[in-house]
PDB file of C-alpha atoms in Angstrom:
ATOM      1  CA  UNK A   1     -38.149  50.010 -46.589  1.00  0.00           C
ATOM      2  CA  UNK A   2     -35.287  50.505 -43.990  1.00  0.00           C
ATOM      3  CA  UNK A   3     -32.353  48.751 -44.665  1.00  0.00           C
ATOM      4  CA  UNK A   4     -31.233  46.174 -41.490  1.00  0.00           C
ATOM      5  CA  UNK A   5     -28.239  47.213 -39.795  1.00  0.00           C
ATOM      6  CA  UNK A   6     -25.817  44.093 -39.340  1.00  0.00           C
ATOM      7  CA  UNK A   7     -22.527  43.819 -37.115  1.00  0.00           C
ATOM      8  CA  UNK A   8     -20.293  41.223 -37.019  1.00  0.00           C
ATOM      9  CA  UNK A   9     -17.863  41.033 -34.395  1.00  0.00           C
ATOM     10  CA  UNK A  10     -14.940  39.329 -33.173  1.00  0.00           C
ATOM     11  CA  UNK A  11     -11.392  39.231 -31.830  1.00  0.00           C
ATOM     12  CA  UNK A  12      -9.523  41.281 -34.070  1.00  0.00           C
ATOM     13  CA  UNK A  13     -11.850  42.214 -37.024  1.00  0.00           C
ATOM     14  CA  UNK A  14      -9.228  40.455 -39.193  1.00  0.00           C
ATOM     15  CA  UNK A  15     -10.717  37.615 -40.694  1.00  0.00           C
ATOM     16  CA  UNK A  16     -14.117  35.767 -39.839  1.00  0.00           C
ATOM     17  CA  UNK A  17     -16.044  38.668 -38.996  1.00  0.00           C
ATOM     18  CA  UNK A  18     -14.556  40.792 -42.544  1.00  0.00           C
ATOM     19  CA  UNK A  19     -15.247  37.202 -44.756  1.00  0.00           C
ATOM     20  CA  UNK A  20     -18.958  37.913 -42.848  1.00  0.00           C
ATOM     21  CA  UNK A  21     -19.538  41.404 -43.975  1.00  0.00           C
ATOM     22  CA  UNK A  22     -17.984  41.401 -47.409  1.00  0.00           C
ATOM     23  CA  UNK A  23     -20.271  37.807 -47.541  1.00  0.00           C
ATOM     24  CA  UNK A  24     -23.475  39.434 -47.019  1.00  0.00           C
ATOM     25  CA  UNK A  25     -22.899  42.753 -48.812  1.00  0.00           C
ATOM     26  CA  UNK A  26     -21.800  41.101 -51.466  1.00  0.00           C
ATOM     27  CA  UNK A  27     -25.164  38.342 -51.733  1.00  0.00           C
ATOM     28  CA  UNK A  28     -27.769  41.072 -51.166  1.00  0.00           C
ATOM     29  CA  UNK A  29     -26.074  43.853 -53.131  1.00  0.00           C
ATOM     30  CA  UNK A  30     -26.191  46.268 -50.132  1.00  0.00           C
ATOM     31  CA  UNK A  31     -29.529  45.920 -49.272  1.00  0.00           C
ATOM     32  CA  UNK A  32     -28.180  45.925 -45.767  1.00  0.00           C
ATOM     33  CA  UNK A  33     -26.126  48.266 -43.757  1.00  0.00           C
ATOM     34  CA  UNK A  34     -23.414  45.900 -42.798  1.00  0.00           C
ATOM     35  CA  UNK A  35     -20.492  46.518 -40.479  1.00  0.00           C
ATOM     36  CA  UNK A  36     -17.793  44.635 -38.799  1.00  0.00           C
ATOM     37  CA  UNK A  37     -15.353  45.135 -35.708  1.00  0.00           C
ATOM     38  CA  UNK A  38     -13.179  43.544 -33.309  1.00  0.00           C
ATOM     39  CA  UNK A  39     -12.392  43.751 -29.422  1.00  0.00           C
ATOM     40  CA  UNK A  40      -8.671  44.270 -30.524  1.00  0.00           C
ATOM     41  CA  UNK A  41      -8.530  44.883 -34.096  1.00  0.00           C
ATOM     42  CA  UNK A  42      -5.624  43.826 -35.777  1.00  0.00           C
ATOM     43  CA  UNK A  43      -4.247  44.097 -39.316  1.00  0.00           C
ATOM     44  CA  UNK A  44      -6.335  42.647 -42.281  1.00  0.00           C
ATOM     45  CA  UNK A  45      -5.488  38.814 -42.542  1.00  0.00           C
ATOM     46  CA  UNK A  46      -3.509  38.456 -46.136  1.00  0.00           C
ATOM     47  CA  UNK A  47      -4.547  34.967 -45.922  1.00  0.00           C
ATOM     48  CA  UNK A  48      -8.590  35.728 -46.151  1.00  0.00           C
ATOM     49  CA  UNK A  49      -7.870  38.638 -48.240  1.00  0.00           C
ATOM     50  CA  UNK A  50      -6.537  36.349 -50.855  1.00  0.00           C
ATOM     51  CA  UNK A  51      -9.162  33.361 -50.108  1.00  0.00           C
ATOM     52  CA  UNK A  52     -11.932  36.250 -51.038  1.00  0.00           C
ATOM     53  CA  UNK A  53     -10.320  37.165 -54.200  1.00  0.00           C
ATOM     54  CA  UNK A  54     -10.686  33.731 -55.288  1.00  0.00           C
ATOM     55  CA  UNK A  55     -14.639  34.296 -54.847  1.00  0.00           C
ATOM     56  CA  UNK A  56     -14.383  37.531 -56.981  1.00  0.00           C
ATOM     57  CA  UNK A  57     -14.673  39.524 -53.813  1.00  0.00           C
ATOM     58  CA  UNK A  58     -11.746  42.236 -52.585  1.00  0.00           C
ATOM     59  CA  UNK A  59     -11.414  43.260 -49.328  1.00  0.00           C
ATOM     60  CA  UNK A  60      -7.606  44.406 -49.549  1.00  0.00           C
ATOM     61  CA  UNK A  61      -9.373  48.162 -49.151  1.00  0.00           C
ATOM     62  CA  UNK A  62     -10.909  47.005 -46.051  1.00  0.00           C
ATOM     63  CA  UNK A  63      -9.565  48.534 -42.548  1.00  0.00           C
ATOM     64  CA  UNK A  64      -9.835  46.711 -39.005  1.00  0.00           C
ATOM     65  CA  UNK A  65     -12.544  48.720 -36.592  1.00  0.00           C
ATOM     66  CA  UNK A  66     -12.643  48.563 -32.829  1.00  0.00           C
ATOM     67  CA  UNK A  67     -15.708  47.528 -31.044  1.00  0.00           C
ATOM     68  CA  UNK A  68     -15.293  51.260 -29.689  1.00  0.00           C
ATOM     69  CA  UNK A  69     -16.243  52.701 -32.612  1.00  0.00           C
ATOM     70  CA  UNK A  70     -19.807  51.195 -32.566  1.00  0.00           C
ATOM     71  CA  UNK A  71     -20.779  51.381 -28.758  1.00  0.00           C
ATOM     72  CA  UNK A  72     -21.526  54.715 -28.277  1.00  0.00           C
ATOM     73  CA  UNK A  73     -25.085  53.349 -29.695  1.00  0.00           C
ATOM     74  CA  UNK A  74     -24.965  56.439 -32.935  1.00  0.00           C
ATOM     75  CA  UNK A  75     -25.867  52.936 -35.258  1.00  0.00           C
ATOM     76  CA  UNK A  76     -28.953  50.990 -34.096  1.00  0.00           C
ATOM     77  CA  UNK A  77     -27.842  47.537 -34.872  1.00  0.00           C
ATOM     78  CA  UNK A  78     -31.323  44.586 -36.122  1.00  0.00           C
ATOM     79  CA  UNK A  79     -28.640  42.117 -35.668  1.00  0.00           C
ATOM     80  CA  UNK A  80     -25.302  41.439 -33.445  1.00  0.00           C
ATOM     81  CA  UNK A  81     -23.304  38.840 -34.891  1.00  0.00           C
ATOM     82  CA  UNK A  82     -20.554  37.043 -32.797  1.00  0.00           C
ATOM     83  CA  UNK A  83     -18.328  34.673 -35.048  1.00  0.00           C
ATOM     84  CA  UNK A  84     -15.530  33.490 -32.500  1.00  0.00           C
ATOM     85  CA  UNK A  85     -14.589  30.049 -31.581  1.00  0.00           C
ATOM     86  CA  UNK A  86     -15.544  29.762 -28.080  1.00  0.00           C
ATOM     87  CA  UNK A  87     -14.811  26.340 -28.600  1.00  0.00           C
ATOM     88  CA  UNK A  88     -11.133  27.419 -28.575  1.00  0.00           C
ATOM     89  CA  UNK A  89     -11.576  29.195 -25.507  1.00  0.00           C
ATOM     90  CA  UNK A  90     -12.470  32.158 -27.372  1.00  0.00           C
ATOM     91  CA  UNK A  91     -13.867  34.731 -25.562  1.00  0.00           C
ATOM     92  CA  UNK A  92     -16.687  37.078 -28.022  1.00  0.00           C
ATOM     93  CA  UNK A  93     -16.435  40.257 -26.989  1.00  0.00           C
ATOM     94  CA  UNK A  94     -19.901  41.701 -24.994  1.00  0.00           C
ATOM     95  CA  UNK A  95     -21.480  44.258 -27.270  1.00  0.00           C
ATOM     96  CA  UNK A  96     -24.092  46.534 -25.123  1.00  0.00           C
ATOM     97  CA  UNK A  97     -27.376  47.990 -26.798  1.00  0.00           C
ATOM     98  CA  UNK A  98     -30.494  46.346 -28.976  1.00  0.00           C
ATOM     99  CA  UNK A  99     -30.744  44.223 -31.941  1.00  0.00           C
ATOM    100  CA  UNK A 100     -31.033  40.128 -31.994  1.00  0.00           C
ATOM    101  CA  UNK A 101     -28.307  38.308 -30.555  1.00  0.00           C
ATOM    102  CA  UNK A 102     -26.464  35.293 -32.862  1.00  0.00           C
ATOM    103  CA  UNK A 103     -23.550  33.645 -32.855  1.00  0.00           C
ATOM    104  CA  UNK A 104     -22.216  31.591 -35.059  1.00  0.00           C
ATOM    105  CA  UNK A 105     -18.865  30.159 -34.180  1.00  0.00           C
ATOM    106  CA  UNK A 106     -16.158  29.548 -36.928  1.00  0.00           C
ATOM    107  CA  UNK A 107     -12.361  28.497 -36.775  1.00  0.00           C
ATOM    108  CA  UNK A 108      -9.854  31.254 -36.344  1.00  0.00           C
ATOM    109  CA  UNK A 109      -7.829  31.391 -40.002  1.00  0.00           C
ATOM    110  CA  UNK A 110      -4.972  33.656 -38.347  1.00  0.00           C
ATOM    111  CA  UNK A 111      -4.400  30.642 -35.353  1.00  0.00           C
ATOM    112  CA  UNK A 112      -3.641  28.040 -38.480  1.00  0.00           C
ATOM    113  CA  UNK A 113      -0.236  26.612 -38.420  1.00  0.00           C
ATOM    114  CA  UNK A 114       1.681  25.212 -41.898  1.00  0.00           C
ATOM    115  CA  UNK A 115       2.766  26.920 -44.837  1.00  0.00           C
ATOM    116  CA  UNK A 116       1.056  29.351 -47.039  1.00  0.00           C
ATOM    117  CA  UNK A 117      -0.905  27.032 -48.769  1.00  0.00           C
ATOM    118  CA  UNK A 118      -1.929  24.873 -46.066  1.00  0.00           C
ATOM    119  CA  UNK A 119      -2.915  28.031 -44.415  1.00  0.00           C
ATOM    120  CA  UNK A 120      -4.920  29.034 -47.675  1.00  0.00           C
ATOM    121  CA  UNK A 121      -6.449  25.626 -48.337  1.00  0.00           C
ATOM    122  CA  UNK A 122      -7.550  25.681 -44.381  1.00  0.00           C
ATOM    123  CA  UNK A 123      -8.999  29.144 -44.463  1.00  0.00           C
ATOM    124  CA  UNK A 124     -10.902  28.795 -48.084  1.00  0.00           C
ATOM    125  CA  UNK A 125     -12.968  25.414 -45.749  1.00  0.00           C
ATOM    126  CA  UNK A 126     -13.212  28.538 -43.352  1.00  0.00           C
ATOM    127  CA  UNK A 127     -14.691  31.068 -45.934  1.00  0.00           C
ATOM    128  CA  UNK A 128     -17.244  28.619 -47.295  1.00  0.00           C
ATOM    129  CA  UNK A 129     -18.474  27.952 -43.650  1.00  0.00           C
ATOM    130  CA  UNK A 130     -19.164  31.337 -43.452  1.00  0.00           C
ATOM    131  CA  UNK A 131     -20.616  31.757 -47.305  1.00  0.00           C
ATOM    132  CA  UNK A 132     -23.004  29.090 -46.371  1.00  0.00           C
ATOM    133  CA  UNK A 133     -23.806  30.275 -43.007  1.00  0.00           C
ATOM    134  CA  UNK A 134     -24.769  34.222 -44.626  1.00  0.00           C
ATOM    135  CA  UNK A 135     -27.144  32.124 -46.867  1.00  0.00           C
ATOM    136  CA  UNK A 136     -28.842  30.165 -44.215  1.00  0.00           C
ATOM    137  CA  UNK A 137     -29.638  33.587 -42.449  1.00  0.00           C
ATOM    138  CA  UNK A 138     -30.584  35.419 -45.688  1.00  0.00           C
ATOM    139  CA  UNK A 139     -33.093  32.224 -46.421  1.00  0.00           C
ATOM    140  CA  UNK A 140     -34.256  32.431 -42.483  1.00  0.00           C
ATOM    141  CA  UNK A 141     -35.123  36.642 -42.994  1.00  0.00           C
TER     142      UNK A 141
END
């Protein structure tokens, strides 16, 4: 059996879109090839780094990826995954080539304001919006 290729993209591959990958890596034990990118990747969020550890799961090894990296159609994606907040005003980057389209649109953790543990407590409601959103899609395969 061929393992499904999965991207999940973004703004800056920094937070939602990493929480995604590491998510469903991490419930199907690599069963899928699973990738993530951004439109203008930035530096790994310390925030989400930390909220994962607190699930067992480290992504402090993780690096940022451009959308770039991916186009050039070398990886034949099953599934594009957009997880910006167009309800922010947002834009999801346009990713050209095959697979099924979804998005699924989640708060930005690097846009919330307070201090470090507001900013923790906010993204952890974040991360388990995602969690639950990689199970719904693993139960709808």
């Amino acid at each position: 059996m061929k393992k499904q290729k999965v991207i999940f993209i973004c703004i800056h591959n920094s937070a939602r879109s990493q929480m995604a990958e590491a998510y469903l890596k991490h419930f199907t034990c690599n069963k899928f090839a699973v990738y993530s990118a951004g439109l203008e990747p930035g530096t790994l969020n310390p925030t989400v780094v930390e909220a994962m550890k607190l699930e067992g799961i480290d992504i402090s090894g993780n690096k940022t990826n451009s959308v770039e990296e991916f186009i050039d159609g070398h990886i034949k994606f099953d599934f594009v995954i957009t997880v910006c907040d167009e309800t922010s005003a947002e834009l999801c980057p346009y990713f050209p080539g095959q697979g099924e389209r979804l998005h699924w649109g989640f708060k930005d953790p690097s846009a919330i304001a307070g201090n470090s543990g507001d900013k923790l407590k906010q993204t952890v409601v974040i991360r388990n919006e995602i969690k639950e959103r990689i199970k719904k899609f693993l139960e709808e395969l």
